[in-house]
PDB file of C-alpha atoms in Angstrom:
ATOM      1  CA  MET A 527       4.560 -21.438  -3.493  1.00  0.00           C
ATOM      2  CA  ASP A 528       2.615 -21.940  -6.657  1.00  0.00           C
ATOM      3  CA  GLN A 529       3.457 -19.153  -9.069  1.00  0.00           C
ATOM      4  CA  SER A 530       0.589 -18.130  -9.992  1.00  0.00           C
ATOM      5  CA  THR A 531      -2.636 -18.396  -7.393  1.00  0.00           C
ATOM      6  CA  ASN A 532      -0.655 -18.568  -4.261  1.00  0.00           C
ATOM      7  CA  LEU A 533       1.612 -15.543  -5.364  1.00  0.00           C
ATOM      8  CA  ALA A 534      -1.564 -13.069  -6.806  1.00  0.00           C
ATOM      9  CA  CYS A 535      -3.376 -13.755  -3.425  1.00  0.00           C
ATOM     10  CA  TYR A 536      -0.531 -11.503  -1.662  1.00  0.00           C
ATOM     11  CA  ILE A 537      -0.273  -8.361  -4.435  1.00  0.00           C
ATOM     12  CA  ASP A 538      -2.363  -5.633  -4.648  1.00  0.00           C
ATOM     13  CA  ASN A 539      -2.474  -4.741  -8.718  1.00  0.00           C
ATOM     14  CA  THR A 540      -1.368  -0.837  -8.082  1.00  0.00           C
ATOM     15  CA  LEU A 541      -1.969   2.047 -10.500  1.00  0.00           C
ATOM     16  CA  LEU A 542      -1.375   5.425  -8.906  1.00  0.00           C
ATOM     17  CA  LYS A 543      -0.310   7.690 -12.160  1.00  0.00           C
ATOM     18  CA  PRO A 544      -1.382  10.902 -12.472  1.00  0.00           C
ATOM     19  CA  ASP A 545      -1.842  10.836 -16.009  1.00  0.00           C
ATOM     20  CA  ALA A 546      -3.705   6.898 -15.563  1.00  0.00           C
ATOM     21  CA  THR A 547      -6.731   7.223 -17.792  1.00  0.00           C
ATOM     22  CA  GLU A 548     -10.554   5.664 -17.180  1.00  0.00           C
ATOM     23  CA  SER A 549      -9.128   3.250 -19.606  1.00  0.00           C
ATOM     24  CA  ASP A 550      -6.450   2.350 -17.891  1.00  0.00           C
ATOM     25  CA  ILE A 551      -8.384   1.975 -14.512  1.00  0.00           C
ATOM     26  CA  ARG A 552     -10.792  -0.550 -16.477  1.00  0.00           C
ATOM     27  CA  LYS A 553      -8.281  -2.616 -17.646  1.00  0.00           C
ATOM     28  CA  LEU A 554      -6.531  -2.551 -14.476  1.00  0.00           C
ATOM     29  CA  CYS A 555      -9.701  -3.840 -12.609  1.00  0.00           C
ATOM     30  CA  GLU A 556     -10.260  -6.343 -15.648  1.00  0.00           C
ATOM     31  CA  GLU A 557      -6.633  -7.589 -15.260  1.00  0.00           C
ATOM     32  CA  THR A 558      -6.840  -7.852 -11.024  1.00  0.00           C
ATOM     33  CA  VAL A 559     -10.505  -9.925 -11.221  1.00  0.00           C
ATOM     34  CA  LYS A 560      -8.642 -12.318 -14.546  1.00  0.00           C
ATOM     35  CA  TYR A 561      -5.346 -12.878 -12.380  1.00  0.00           C
ATOM     36  CA  LYS A 562      -7.019 -13.332  -8.844  1.00  0.00           C
ATOM     37  CA  PHE A 563      -4.840 -10.320  -7.137  1.00  0.00           C
ATOM     38  CA  LYS A 564      -6.028  -9.675  -3.450  1.00  0.00           C
ATOM     39  CA  ALA A 565      -6.653  -6.153  -3.970  1.00  0.00           C
ATOM     40  CA  ILE A 566      -6.671  -3.182  -6.529  1.00  0.00           C
ATOM     41  CA  CYS A 567      -4.898  -0.242  -5.138  1.00  0.00           C
ATOM     42  CA  VAL A 568      -5.773   3.536  -6.688  1.00  0.00           C
ATOM     43  CA  ASN A 569      -6.254   6.804  -6.138  1.00  0.00           C
ATOM     44  CA  SER A 570      -9.220   8.151  -4.462  1.00  0.00           C
ATOM     45  CA  CYS A 571     -11.128   9.510  -7.704  1.00  0.00           C
ATOM     46  CA  TRP A 572     -11.043   6.599  -9.065  1.00  0.00           C
ATOM     47  CA  VAL A 573     -12.382   4.341  -6.162  1.00  0.00           C
ATOM     48  CA  ARG A 574     -15.951   4.199  -7.048  1.00  0.00           C
ATOM     49  CA  LEU A 575     -15.383   2.938 -11.015  1.00  0.00           C
ATOM     50  CA  CYS A 576     -13.504   0.329  -9.473  1.00  0.00           C
ATOM     51  CA  SER A 577     -16.001  -0.595  -6.942  1.00  0.00           C
ATOM     52  CA  GLU A 578     -18.415  -1.274  -9.728  1.00  0.00           C
ATOM     53  CA  LEU A 579     -16.390  -2.756 -11.674  1.00  0.00           C
ATOM     54  CA  VAL A 580     -14.818  -5.542  -9.177  1.00  0.00           C
ATOM     55  CA  ALA A 581     -18.540  -5.855  -7.157  1.00  0.00           C
ATOM     56  CA  GLY A 582     -18.977  -9.628  -6.386  1.00  0.00           C
ATOM     57  CA  SER A 583     -15.407 -10.788  -7.330  1.00  0.00           C
ATOM     58  CA  GLY A 584     -14.089 -10.992  -3.921  1.00  0.00           C
ATOM     59  CA  VAL A 585     -11.199  -8.373  -5.324  1.00  0.00           C
ATOM     60  CA  THR A 586     -10.814  -5.596  -2.656  1.00  0.00           C
ATOM     61  CA  VAL A 587     -10.558  -2.256  -3.133  1.00  0.00           C
ATOM     62  CA  CYS A 588      -8.035  -0.183  -2.241  1.00  0.00           C
ATOM     63  CA  SER A 589      -7.548   3.756  -1.816  1.00  0.00           C
ATOM     64  CA  VAL A 590      -4.002   5.628  -1.270  1.00  0.00           C
ATOM     65  CA  ILE A 591      -4.831   8.911   1.237  1.00  0.00           C
ATOM     66  CA  GLY A 592      -2.327  11.944   1.309  1.00  0.00           C
ATOM     67  CA  PHE A 593       0.130  10.293  -1.378  1.00  0.00           C
ATOM     68  CA  PRO A 594       2.501  10.445  -2.385  1.00  0.00           C
ATOM     69  CA  LEU A 595       3.929  13.461   0.491  1.00  0.00           C
ATOM     70  CA  GLY A 596       1.801  12.603   3.229  1.00  0.00           C
ATOM     71  CA  ALA A 597       2.124  16.270   4.067  1.00  0.00           C
ATOM     72  CA  GLY A 598      -1.306  17.478   4.332  1.00  0.00           C
ATOM     73  CA  THR A 599      -3.117  17.909   7.631  1.00  0.00           C
ATOM     74  CA  SER A 600      -4.500  15.308   9.577  1.00  0.00           C
ATOM     75  CA  GLU A 601      -8.065  16.493   9.202  1.00  0.00           C
ATOM     76  CA  ALA A 602      -7.525  16.073   5.194  1.00  0.00           C
ATOM     77  CA  LYS A 603      -6.534  12.880   5.230  1.00  0.00           C
ATOM     78  CA  ALA A 604      -9.131  11.312   7.276  1.00  0.00           C
ATOM     79  CA  CYS A 605     -11.678  13.302   5.590  1.00  0.00           C
ATOM     80  CA  GLU A 606     -10.075  11.912   1.957  1.00  0.00           C
ATOM     81  CA  ALA A 607      -9.961   8.685   3.841  1.00  0.00           C
ATOM     82  CA  GLU A 608     -14.161   9.010   4.916  1.00  0.00           C
ATOM     83  CA  SER A 609     -14.810   9.740   1.302  1.00  0.00           C
ATOM     84  CA  ALA A 610     -13.058   6.759  -0.425  1.00  0.00           C
ATOM     85  CA  ILE A 611     -14.784   3.983   1.957  1.00  0.00           C
ATOM     86  CA  LYS A 612     -18.181   5.849   1.191  1.00  0.00           C
ATOM     87  CA  ASN A 613     -17.348   5.372  -2.533  1.00  0.00           C
ATOM     88  CA  GLY A 614     -16.933   1.836  -1.546  1.00  0.00           C
ATOM     89  CA  ALA A 615     -12.963   1.461  -0.903  1.00  0.00           C
ATOM     90  CA  LYS A 616     -12.368  -1.757   2.155  1.00  0.00           C
ATOM     91  CA  GLU A 617      -8.768  -0.496   2.922  1.00  0.00           C
ATOM     92  CA  ILE A 618      -7.163   2.683   3.014  1.00  0.00           C
ATOM     93  CA  ASP A 619      -3.261   3.241   2.394  1.00  0.00           C
ATOM     94  CA  MET A 620      -2.004   6.401   3.897  1.00  0.00           C
ATOM     95  CA  VAL A 621       1.552   8.214   4.332  1.00  0.00           C
ATOM     96  CA  ILE A 622       2.734   9.642   7.177  1.00  0.00           C
ATOM     97  CA  ASN A 623       4.302  13.327   7.412  1.00  0.00           C
ATOM     98  CA  VAL A 624       7.642  12.114   6.847  1.00  0.00           C
ATOM     99  CA  GLY A 625       8.755  16.050   7.421  1.00  0.00           C
ATOM    100  CA  ALA A 626       6.784  15.779  11.150  1.00  0.00           C
ATOM    101  CA  LEU A 627       8.940  12.625  12.118  1.00  0.00           C
ATOM    102  CA  LYS A 628      12.345  14.030  10.597  1.00  0.00           C
ATOM    103  CA  SER A 629      11.342  16.989  12.968  1.00  0.00           C
ATOM    104  CA  GLY A 630      11.096  14.750  16.195  1.00  0.00           C
ATOM    105  CA  MET A 631       7.254  15.738  16.125  1.00  0.00           C
ATOM    106  CA  VAL A 632       6.691  12.084  17.116  1.00  0.00           C
ATOM    107  CA  ASP A 633       3.518  12.883  19.098  1.00  0.00           C
ATOM    108  CA  TYR A 634       2.019  14.699  16.060  1.00  0.00           C
ATOM    109  CA  VAL A 635       2.740  11.470  13.972  1.00  0.00           C
ATOM    110  CA  ARG A 636       1.093   9.597  16.094  1.00  0.00           C
ATOM    111  CA  ASP A 637      -1.971  11.743  15.778  1.00  0.00           C
ATOM    112  CA  ASP A 638      -2.186  11.826  12.113  1.00  0.00           C
ATOM    113  CA  ILE A 639      -2.348   8.115  12.283  1.00  0.00           C
ATOM    114  CA  ALA A 640      -5.226   7.802  14.769  1.00  0.00           C
ATOM    115  CA  GLN A 641      -6.733  10.451  12.805  1.00  0.00           C
ATOM    116  CA  VAL A 642      -7.280   8.359  10.006  1.00  0.00           C
ATOM    117  CA  VAL A 643      -7.516   5.237  11.918  1.00  0.00           C
ATOM    118  CA  ALA A 644     -10.451   6.538  13.637  1.00  0.00           C
ATOM    119  CA  ALA A 645     -11.806   7.051  10.285  1.00  0.00           C
ATOM    120  CA  CYS A 646     -11.690   3.772   8.984  1.00  0.00           C
ATOM    121  CA  LYS A 647     -13.203   1.798  12.404  1.00  0.00           C
ATOM    122  CA  GLY A 648     -14.964  -0.675  11.714  1.00  0.00           C
ATOM    123  CA  LYS A 649     -14.980   0.323   8.041  1.00  0.00           C
ATOM    124  CA  ALA A 650     -11.587  -0.378   6.235  1.00  0.00           C
ATOM    125  CA  ILE A 651      -8.020  -2.184   6.853  1.00  0.00           C
ATOM    126  CA  LEU A 652      -5.818   1.222   7.274  1.00  0.00           C
ATOM    127  CA  LYS A 653      -2.066   0.171   6.147  1.00  0.00           C
ATOM    128  CA  VAL A 654       0.839   3.339   7.062  1.00  0.00           C
ATOM    129  CA  ILE A 655       3.220   4.358   4.496  1.00  0.00           C
ATOM    130  CA  LEU A 656       6.363   4.723   6.187  1.00  0.00           C
ATOM    131  CA  GLU A 657       8.697   6.037   2.912  1.00  0.00           C
ATOM    132  CA  MET A 658      11.634   4.260   4.898  1.00  0.00           C
ATOM    133  CA  CYS A 659      13.579   5.372   2.391  1.00  0.00           C
ATOM    134  CA  LEU A 660      13.803   8.850   3.945  1.00  0.00           C
ATOM    135  CA  LEU A 661      14.225   7.416   7.185  1.00  0.00           C
ATOM    136  CA  THR A 662      17.589   7.015   9.297  1.00  0.00           C
ATOM    137  CA  GLU A 663      17.444   3.758  11.348  1.00  0.00           C
ATOM    138  CA  ALA A 664      15.999   5.259  14.659  1.00  0.00           C
ATOM    139  CA  GLU A 665      13.519   6.842  12.849  1.00  0.00           C
ATOM    140  CA  LYS A 666      12.377   3.848  10.942  1.00  0.00           C
ATOM    141  CA  LYS A 667      11.498   2.544  14.386  1.00  0.00           C
ATOM    142  CA  THR A 668       9.873   5.434  15.600  1.00  0.00           C
ATOM    143  CA  ALA A 669       7.428   4.908  12.848  1.00  0.00           C
ATOM    144  CA  ILE A 670       6.840   1.674  12.904  1.00  0.00           C
ATOM    145  CA  GLN A 671       5.925   2.339  16.922  1.00  0.00           C
ATOM    146  CA  ALA A 672       3.676   5.173  15.960  1.00  0.00           C
ATOM    147  CA  ALA A 673       1.618   3.187  13.930  1.00  0.00           C
ATOM    148  CA  ILE A 674       1.678   0.175  15.965  1.00  0.00           C
ATOM    149  CA  ASP A 675       0.534   2.824  19.113  1.00  0.00           C
ATOM    150  CA  ALA A 676      -1.605   4.561  16.737  1.00  0.00           C
ATOM    151  CA  GLY A 677      -3.976   1.231  16.314  1.00  0.00           C
ATOM    152  CA  ALA A 678      -3.096   0.552  12.735  1.00  0.00           C
ATOM    153  CA  ASP A 679      -3.590  -2.579  10.699  1.00  0.00           C
ATOM    154  CA  PHE A 680      -0.357  -2.798   8.449  1.00  0.00           C
ATOM    155  CA  VAL A 681       2.903  -0.577   7.946  1.00  0.00           C
ATOM    156  CA  LYS A 682       3.717  -0.504   4.393  1.00  0.00           C
ATOM    157  CA  THR A 683       7.286   0.296   3.333  1.00  0.00           C
ATOM    158  CA  SER A 684       7.074   2.690   0.162  1.00  0.00           C
ATOM    159  CA  THR A 685       4.892   5.216  -1.901  1.00  0.00           C
ATOM    160  CA  GLY A 686       7.190   3.725  -4.745  1.00  0.00           C
ATOM    161  CA  PHE A 687       7.225   7.667  -5.528  1.00  0.00           C
ATOM    162  CA  SER A 688      10.268   8.364  -3.540  1.00  0.00           C
ATOM    163  CA  THR A 689      13.947   7.846  -3.879  1.00  0.00           C
ATOM    164  CA  GLY A 690      13.307   4.019  -3.477  1.00  0.00           C
ATOM    165  CA  GLY A 691      11.319   1.103  -2.551  1.00  0.00           C
ATOM    166  CA  ALA A 692      10.973  -1.730  -0.319  1.00  0.00           C
ATOM    167  CA  THR A 693      13.894  -3.642   0.901  1.00  0.00           C
ATOM    168  CA  VAL A 694      14.681  -6.964   2.411  1.00  0.00           C
ATOM    169  CA  GLU A 695      16.202  -5.600   5.504  1.00  0.00           C
ATOM    170  CA  ASP A 696      13.240  -3.046   6.135  1.00  0.00           C
ATOM    171  CA  VAL A 697      10.104  -5.978   5.753  1.00  0.00           C
ATOM    172  CA  LYS A 698      12.324  -7.875   8.589  1.00  0.00           C
ATOM    173  CA  LEU A 699      12.738  -4.360  10.916  1.00  0.00           C
ATOM    174  CA  MET A 700       9.051  -4.390  10.239  1.00  0.00           C
ATOM    175  CA  ARG A 701       7.922  -7.617  10.915  1.00  0.00           C
ATOM    176  CA  SER A 702      10.371  -8.227  14.204  1.00  0.00           C
ATOM    177  CA  MET A 703       8.513  -4.952  15.282  1.00  0.00           C
ATOM    178  CA  VAL A 704       4.970  -5.799  14.458  1.00  0.00           C
ATOM    179  CA  GLY A 705       4.776  -9.433  15.411  1.00  0.00           C
ATOM    180  CA  ASP A 706       1.474 -11.667  14.108  1.00  0.00           C
ATOM    181  CA  ALA A 707      -0.500  -7.985  15.555  1.00  0.00           C
ATOM    182  CA  MET A 708      -0.054  -6.128  11.866  1.00  0.00           C
ATOM    183  CA  GLY A 709       0.531  -7.155   8.433  1.00  0.00           C
ATOM    184  CA  VAL A 710       3.698  -5.846   6.529  1.00  0.00           C
ATOM    185  CA  LYS A 711       3.262  -4.419   3.061  1.00  0.00           C
ATOM    186  CA  ALA A 712       5.922  -4.041   0.596  1.00  0.00           C
ATOM    187  CA  ALA A 713       5.777  -1.337  -2.052  1.00  0.00           C
ATOM    188  CA  GLY A 714       8.268  -0.210  -4.831  1.00  0.00           C
ATOM    189  CA  GLY A 715      10.923  -2.234  -6.899  1.00  0.00           C
ATOM    190  CA  VAL A 716       9.058  -5.677  -6.622  1.00  0.00           C
ATOM    191  CA  ARG A 717       9.992  -6.722 -10.190  1.00  0.00           C
ATOM    192  CA  SER A 718      10.283 -10.571 -10.192  1.00  0.00           C
ATOM    193  CA  ILE A 719       8.930 -13.305  -8.624  1.00  0.00           C
ATOM    194  CA  GLU A 720      12.141 -13.471  -6.665  1.00  0.00           C
ATOM    195  CA  ASP A 721      12.206 -10.471  -6.081  1.00  0.00           C
ATOM    196  CA  ALA A 722       8.033 -11.381  -4.373  1.00  0.00           C
ATOM    197  CA  LYS A 723       9.449 -14.587  -3.182  1.00  0.00           C
ATOM    198  CA  LYS A 724      12.122 -12.804  -0.581  1.00  0.00           C
ATOM    199  CA  VAL A 725      10.132 -10.155   0.515  1.00  0.00           C
ATOM    200  CA  ILE A 726       7.464 -12.933   1.451  1.00  0.00           C
ATOM    201  CA  GLU A 727      10.306 -14.670   3.482  1.00  0.00           C
ATOM    202  CA  ALA A 728      11.324 -11.812   5.099  1.00  0.00           C
ATOM    203  CA  GLY A 729       7.836 -10.867   6.325  1.00  0.00           C
ATOM    204  CA  ALA A 730       5.525  -9.310   4.154  1.00  0.00           C
ATOM    205  CA  SER A 731       2.017  -9.970   4.074  1.00  0.00           C
ATOM    206  CA  ARG A 732       1.052  -7.828   1.220  1.00  0.00           C
ATOM    207  CA  ILE A 733       2.809  -6.387  -1.945  1.00  0.00           C
ATOM    208  CA  GLY A 734       2.128  -3.318  -3.754  1.00  0.00           C
ATOM    209  CA  THR A 735       2.831  -3.754  -7.773  1.00  0.00           C
ATOM    210  CA  SER A 736       2.116  -1.698 -10.812  1.00  0.00           C
ATOM    211  CA  ASN A 737       3.709  -5.045 -11.938  1.00  0.00           C
ATOM    212  CA  GLY A 738       1.838  -7.370 -11.282  1.00  0.00           C
ATOM    213  CA  VAL A 739       0.507  -9.022 -14.630  1.00  0.00           C
ATOM    214  CA  LYS A 740       4.219  -9.154 -15.810  1.00  0.00           C
ATOM    215  CA  ILE A 741       5.328 -11.016 -12.423  1.00  0.00           C
ATOM    216  CA  ILE A 742       3.178 -13.571 -12.318  1.00  0.00           C
ATOM    217  CA  GLU A 743       3.557 -14.307 -15.771  1.00  0.00           C
ATOM    218  CA  GLY A 744       7.353 -14.015 -15.455  1.00  0.00           C
ATOM    219  CA  GLN A 745       8.092 -11.218 -17.611  1.00  0.00           C
ATOM    220  CA  ALA A 746      10.725  -9.478 -17.340  1.00  0.00           C
ATOM    221  CA  VAL A 747      10.228  -5.889 -15.528  1.00  0.00           C
ATOM    222  CA  THR A 748      12.875  -3.090 -15.955  1.00  0.00           C
ATOM    223  CA  GLY A 749      10.831  -0.333 -13.512  1.00  0.00           C
ATOM    224  CA  GLY A 750       7.678   1.393 -12.370  1.00  0.00           C
ATOM    225  CA  TYR A 751       6.027   1.161  -8.877  1.00  0.00           C
TER     226      TYR A 751
END
């Protein structure tokens, strides 16, 4: 794997900090275009600006939905997704309702995802953030299956805002369950070229990180999404 061009095409260059400024977002867009990352991932309020700034570059704009807790109503998530798509998002990363899943409300979780699937259909790719660090092994499998059954396009390991990020074991589990039918996104804790290679070899087809530039340039990363 080429350590710049080929790796960059896996990366969703990400900035989700609550205190991110317009200047920060503009810089993120410049870097994303310069390094030819696959996508730029931001909170929904910045989608319109990003769409304007990366227009014609080949970079995809991704918006997080229900982020980072996933505990809003399904209707609110679907509405936020529709708004982000209207403003130019071509990919949506939604957070599942972890509390509902852990309560055994599997039908609710599946329907929650399905309502966002319906909002995205024909307009945007949907990635479902399962927040694997908060789940037991059985709950992980249940969550992955719910995303499959709801018709999502990707499963994603983490928000990067909870107790842990992507692990090789979780990526392998996701890939083993979704096969070739869906994508797998590893997010949180990927801080080096070596980390990126490990999750790609485990089955990740996309990586979410706020350290994209440092990873590509081989710089040391000590923290961040």
